[in-house]
Coordinates of C-alpha atoms in Angstrom, one line a residue:
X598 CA 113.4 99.1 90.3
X599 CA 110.4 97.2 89.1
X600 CA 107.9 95.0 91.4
X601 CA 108.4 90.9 90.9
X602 CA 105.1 89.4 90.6
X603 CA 103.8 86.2 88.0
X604 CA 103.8 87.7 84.5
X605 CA 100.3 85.2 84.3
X606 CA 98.6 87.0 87.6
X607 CA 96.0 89.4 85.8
X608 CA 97.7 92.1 87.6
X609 CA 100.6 92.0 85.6
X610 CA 98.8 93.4 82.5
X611 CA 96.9 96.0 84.2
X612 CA 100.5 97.2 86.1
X613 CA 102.2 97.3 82.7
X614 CA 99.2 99.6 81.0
X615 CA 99.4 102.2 83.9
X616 CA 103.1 102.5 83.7
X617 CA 104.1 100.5 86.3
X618 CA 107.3 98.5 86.1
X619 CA 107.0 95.2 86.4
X620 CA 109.4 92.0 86.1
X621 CA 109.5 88.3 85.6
X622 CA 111.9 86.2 87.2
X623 CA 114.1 85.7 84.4
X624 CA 115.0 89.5 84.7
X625 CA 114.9 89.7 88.5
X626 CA 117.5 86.6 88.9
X627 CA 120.2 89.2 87.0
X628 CA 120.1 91.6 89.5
X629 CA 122.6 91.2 92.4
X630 CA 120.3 92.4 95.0
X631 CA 118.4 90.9 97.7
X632 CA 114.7 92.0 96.8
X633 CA 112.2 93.0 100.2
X634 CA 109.8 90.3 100.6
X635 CA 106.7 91.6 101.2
X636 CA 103.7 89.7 101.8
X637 CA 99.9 90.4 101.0
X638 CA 97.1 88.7 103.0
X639 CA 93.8 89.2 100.9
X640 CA 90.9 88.9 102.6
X641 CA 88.9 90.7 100.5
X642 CA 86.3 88.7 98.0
X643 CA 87.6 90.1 94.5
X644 CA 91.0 89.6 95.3
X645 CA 91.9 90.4 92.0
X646 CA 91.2 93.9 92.3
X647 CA 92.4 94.0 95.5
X648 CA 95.5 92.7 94.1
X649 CA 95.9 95.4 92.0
X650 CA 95.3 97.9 93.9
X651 CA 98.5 96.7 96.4
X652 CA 100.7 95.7 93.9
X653 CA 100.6 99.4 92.2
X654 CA 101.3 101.0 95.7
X655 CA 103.9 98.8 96.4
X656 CA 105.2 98.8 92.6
X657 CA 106.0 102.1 92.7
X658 CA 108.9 101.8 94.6
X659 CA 112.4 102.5 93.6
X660 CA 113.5 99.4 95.3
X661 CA 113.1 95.7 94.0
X662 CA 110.1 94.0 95.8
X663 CA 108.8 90.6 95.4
X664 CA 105.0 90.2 96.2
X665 CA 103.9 87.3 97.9
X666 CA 100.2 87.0 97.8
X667 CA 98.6 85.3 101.0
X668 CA 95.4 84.0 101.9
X669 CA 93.3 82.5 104.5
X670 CA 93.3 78.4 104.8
X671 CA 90.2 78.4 106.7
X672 CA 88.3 80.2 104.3
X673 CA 86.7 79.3 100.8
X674 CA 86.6 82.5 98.7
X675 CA 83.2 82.8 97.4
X676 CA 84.8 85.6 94.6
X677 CA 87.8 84.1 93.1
X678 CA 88.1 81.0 91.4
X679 CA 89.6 78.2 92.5
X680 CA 92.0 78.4 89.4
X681 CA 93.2 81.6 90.2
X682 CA 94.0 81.3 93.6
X683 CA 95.8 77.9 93.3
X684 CA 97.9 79.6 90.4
X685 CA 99.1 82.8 92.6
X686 CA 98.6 82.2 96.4
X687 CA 99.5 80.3 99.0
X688 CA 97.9 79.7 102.3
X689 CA 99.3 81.4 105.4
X690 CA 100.1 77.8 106.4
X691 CA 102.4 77.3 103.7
X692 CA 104.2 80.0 104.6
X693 CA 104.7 80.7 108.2
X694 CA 107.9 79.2 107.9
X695 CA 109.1 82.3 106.0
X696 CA 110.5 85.8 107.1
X697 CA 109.0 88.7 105.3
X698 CA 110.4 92.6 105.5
X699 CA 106.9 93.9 105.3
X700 CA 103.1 92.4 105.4
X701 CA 99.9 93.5 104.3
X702 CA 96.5 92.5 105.8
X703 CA 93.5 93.9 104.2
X704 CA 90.3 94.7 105.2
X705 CA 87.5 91.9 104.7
X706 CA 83.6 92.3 104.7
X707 CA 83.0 91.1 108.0
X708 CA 82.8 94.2 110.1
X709 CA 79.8 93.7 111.3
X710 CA 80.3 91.0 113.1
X711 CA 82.2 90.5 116.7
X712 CA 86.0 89.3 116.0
X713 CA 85.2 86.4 117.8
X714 CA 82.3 85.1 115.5
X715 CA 84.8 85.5 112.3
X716 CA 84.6 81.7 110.8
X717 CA 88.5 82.2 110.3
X718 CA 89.0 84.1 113.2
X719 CA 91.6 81.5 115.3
X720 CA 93.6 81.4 112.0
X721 CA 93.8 85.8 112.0
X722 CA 95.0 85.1 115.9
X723 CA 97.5 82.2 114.8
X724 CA 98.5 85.1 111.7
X725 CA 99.1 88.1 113.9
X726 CA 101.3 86.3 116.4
X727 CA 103.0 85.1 114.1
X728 CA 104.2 88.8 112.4
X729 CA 105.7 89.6 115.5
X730 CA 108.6 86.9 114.8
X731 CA 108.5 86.5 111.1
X732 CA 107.7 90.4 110.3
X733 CA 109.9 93.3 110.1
X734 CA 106.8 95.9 109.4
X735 CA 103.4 95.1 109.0
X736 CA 100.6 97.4 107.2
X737 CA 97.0 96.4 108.5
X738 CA 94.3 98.2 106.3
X739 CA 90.3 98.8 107.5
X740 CA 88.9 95.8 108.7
X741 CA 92.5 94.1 109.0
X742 CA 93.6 97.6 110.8
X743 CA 90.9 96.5 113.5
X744 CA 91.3 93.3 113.9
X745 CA 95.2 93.6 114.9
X746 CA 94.3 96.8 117.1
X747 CA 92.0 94.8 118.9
X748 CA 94.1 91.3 119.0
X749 CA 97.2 93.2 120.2
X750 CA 95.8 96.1 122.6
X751 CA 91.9 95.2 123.3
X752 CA 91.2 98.6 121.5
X753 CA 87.2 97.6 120.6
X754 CA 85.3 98.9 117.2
X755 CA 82.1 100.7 117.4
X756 CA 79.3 100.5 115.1
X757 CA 78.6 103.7 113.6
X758 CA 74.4 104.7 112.9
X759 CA 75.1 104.9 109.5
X760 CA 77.8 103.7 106.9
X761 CA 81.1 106.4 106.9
X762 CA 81.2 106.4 102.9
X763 CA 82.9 109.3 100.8
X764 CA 86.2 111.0 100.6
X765 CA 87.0 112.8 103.5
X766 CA 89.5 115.5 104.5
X767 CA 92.2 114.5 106.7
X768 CA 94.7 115.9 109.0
X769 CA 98.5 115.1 109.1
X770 CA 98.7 114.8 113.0
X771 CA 102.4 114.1 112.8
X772 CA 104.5 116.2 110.5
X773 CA 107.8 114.9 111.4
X774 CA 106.9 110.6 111.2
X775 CA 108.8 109.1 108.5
X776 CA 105.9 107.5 106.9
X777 CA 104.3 111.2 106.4
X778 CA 107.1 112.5 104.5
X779 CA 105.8 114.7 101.9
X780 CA 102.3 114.7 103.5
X781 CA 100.3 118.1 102.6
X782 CA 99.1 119.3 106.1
X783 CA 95.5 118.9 104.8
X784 CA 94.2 116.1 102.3
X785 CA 91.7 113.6 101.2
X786 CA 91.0 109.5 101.8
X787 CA 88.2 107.5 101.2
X788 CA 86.2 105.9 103.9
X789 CA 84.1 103.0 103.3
X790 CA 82.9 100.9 106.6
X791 CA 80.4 100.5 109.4
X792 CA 82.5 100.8 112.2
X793 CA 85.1 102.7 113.8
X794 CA 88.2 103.0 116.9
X795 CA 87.7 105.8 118.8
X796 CA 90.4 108.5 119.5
X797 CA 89.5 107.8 123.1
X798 CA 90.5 104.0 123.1
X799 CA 93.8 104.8 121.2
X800 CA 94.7 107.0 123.8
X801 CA 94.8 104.8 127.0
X802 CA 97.9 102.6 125.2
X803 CA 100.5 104.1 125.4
X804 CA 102.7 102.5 122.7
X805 CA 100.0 104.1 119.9
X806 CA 100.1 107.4 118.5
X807 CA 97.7 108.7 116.1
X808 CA 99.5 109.9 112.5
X809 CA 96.3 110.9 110.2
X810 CA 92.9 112.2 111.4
X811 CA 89.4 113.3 109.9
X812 CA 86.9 115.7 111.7
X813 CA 84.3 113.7 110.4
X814 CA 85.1 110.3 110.1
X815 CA 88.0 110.4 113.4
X816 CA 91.4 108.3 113.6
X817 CA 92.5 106.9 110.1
X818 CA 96.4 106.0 110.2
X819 CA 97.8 104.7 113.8
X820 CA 101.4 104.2 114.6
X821 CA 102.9 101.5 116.9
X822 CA 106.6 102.3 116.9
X823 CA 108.0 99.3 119.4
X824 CA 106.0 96.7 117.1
X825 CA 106.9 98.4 113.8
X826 CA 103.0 98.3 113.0
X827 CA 100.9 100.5 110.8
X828 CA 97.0 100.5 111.3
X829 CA 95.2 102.2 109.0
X830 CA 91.3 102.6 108.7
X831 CA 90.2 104.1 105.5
X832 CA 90.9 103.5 101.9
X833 CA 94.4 105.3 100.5
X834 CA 94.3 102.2 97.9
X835 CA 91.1 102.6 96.2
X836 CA 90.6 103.1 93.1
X837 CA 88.7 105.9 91.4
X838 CA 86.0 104.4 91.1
X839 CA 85.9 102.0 94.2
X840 CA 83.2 104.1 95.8
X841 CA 81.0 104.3 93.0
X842 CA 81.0 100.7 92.3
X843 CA 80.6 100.1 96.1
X844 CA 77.5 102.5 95.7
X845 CA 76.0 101.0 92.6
X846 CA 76.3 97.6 93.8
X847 CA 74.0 98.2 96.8
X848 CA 71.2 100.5 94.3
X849 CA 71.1 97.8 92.0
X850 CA 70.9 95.1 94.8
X851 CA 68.0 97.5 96.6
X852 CA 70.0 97.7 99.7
X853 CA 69.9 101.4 101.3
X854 CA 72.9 103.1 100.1
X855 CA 73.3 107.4 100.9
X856 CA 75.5 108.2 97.8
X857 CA 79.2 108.6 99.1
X858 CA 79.8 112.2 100.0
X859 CA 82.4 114.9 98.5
X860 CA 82.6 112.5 95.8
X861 CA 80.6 112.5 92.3
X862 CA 81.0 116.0 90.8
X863 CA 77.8 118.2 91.4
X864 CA 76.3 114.8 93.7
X865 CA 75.8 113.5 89.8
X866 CA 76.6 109.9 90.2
X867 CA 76.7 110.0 86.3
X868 CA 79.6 112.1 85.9
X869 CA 82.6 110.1 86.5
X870 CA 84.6 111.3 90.4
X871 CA 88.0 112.2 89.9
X872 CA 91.0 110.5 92.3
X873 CA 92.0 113.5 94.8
X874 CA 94.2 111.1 96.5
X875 CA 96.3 109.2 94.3
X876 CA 99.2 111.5 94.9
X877 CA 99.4 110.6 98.7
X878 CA 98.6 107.5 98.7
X879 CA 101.6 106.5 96.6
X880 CA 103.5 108.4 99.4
X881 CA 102.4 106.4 102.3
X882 CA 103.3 103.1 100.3
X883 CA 106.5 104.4 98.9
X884 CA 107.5 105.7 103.0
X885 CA 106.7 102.7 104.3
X886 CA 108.8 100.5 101.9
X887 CA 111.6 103.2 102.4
X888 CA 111.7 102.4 105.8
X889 CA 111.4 98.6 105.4
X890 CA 114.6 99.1 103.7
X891 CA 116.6 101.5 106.2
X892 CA 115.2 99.0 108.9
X893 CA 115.1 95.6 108.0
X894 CA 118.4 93.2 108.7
X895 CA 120.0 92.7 105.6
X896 CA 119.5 89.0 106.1
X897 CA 115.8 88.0 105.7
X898 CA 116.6 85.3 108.1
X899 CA 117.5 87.5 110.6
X900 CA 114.3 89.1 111.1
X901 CA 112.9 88.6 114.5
X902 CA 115.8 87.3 116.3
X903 CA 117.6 90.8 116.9
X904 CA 120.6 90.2 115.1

């Protein structure tokens, strides 16, 4: 079944060309199901895109989702227009009073600071504690991925000497998790960030277990099984261009930019890169909704009381 989003959010159009299914409310209201609630906290600046990018992943589901999109109170997006995001979000605020089966948190450009000096950081604190009651499963991605590691277990980030920026080849640590059903024993994510979480930290907690690893780049995808939390560090949502836009954005601003490895054909940033990891990234998504829905209590309202 289709994801439920606004048929005005820009995504909508953009879902329908690809081939997604999408549907409006009038459609979804037909159906006698109770749809998974899943909420998307967008910290990144072109939340559109970002929006996207989330939506297809999560759209791709057999199941009926409706897509919440979520965003910071404490923060004015310098981005997004004001139009647009009084239109299609709400503020975390407005809806901590709500259960969700899963939740999102992306990444946000603000790795290079200490958590602490975040201007919105109290708010992230407030947001995490808050997924442990009103949460079945939550997905944290890069910078989001950190920021809960660190909130929930201490584990620190470490700045790397120079940007981690390409598509790498990863190993599939854990054959037999559910959320790496599928998984080729050998594949490739993008990586786009300044920092990192060592293999070393993850190791003195107990309740973590590493799923996905690169040789190059180290830990990308970290399971917490008691907390039902994902952390993952690289970039299984990009697009296929994400990477190029990332790098001409920093030429053209005359920032010092390596070009991203293993990803234009021949090193010729001309030639268009092709998407060598579309196929599992629609798996991770699609296993992680799948077991939202074996998991979660049938009863949104019954998520985080144990019944």
């Amino acid at each position: 079944m289709p994801i439920k989003i606004p048929d005005t959010l820009p995504a909508f159009q953009t879902l329908v060309h690809e081939g997604v299914r999408v549907m409006t409310e009038t459609v979804a209201i037909r159906q006698d199901i109770r749809p998974l609630q899943i909420g998307l906290l967008n910290l990144m600046p072109n939340k559109i895109k970002t929006e996207v990018q989330m939506a297809r992943l999560v759209g791709a589901s057999p199941l009926q989702v409706e897509l919440s999109l979520v965003r910071v109170g404490g923060h004015k997006a310098k981005n997004t227009s004001e139009d647009h995001l009084l239109a299609f979000y709400e503020t975390w605020d407005e809806v901590k009073h709500r259960k969700f089966d899963g939740f999102i948190i992306t990444g946000a450009p603000v790795e290079a600071l200490d958590f602490e000096d975040v201007t919105y950081w109290g708010e992230m604190k407030q947001i995490l504690d808050w997924t442990v009651t009103n949460v079945h499963s939550t997905l944290n991605v890069c910078w989001g991925a950190m920021a809960a590691i660190y909130h929930f277990h201490g584990v620190p980030k470490h700045p790397l000497a120079e940007k981690a920026f390409g598509v790498y080849r990863h190993h599939n640590r854990k054959p037999s998790s559910v959320y790496l059903n599928g998984f080729s024993d050998d594949f490739q994510i993008p990586v786009s960030r300044w920092t990192e979480v060592r293999a070393e930290d993850i190791a003195r907690v107990p309740e973590l277990e590493i799923l996905m690893e690169s040789d190059e780049t180290g830990v990308c995808l970290v399971q917490e099984k008691a907390g039902n939390r994902l952390y993952i560090f690289n970039h299984v949502e990009y697009d296929s261009t994400s990477l190029a836009d990332e790098y001409f954005r920093d030429v053209n601003a005359g920032v010092p930019i390596k070009m991203p490895k293993n990803y234009f054909p021949h090193n010729d940033p001309s030639i268009t890169p092709q998407n060598r990891w579309r196929s599992h990234a629609h798996l991770l998504f699609g296993n992680w909704i799948n077991e939202i829905y074996q998991t979660t209590p049938y009863a949104v309202e019954s998520i985080g009381t144990g019944g």
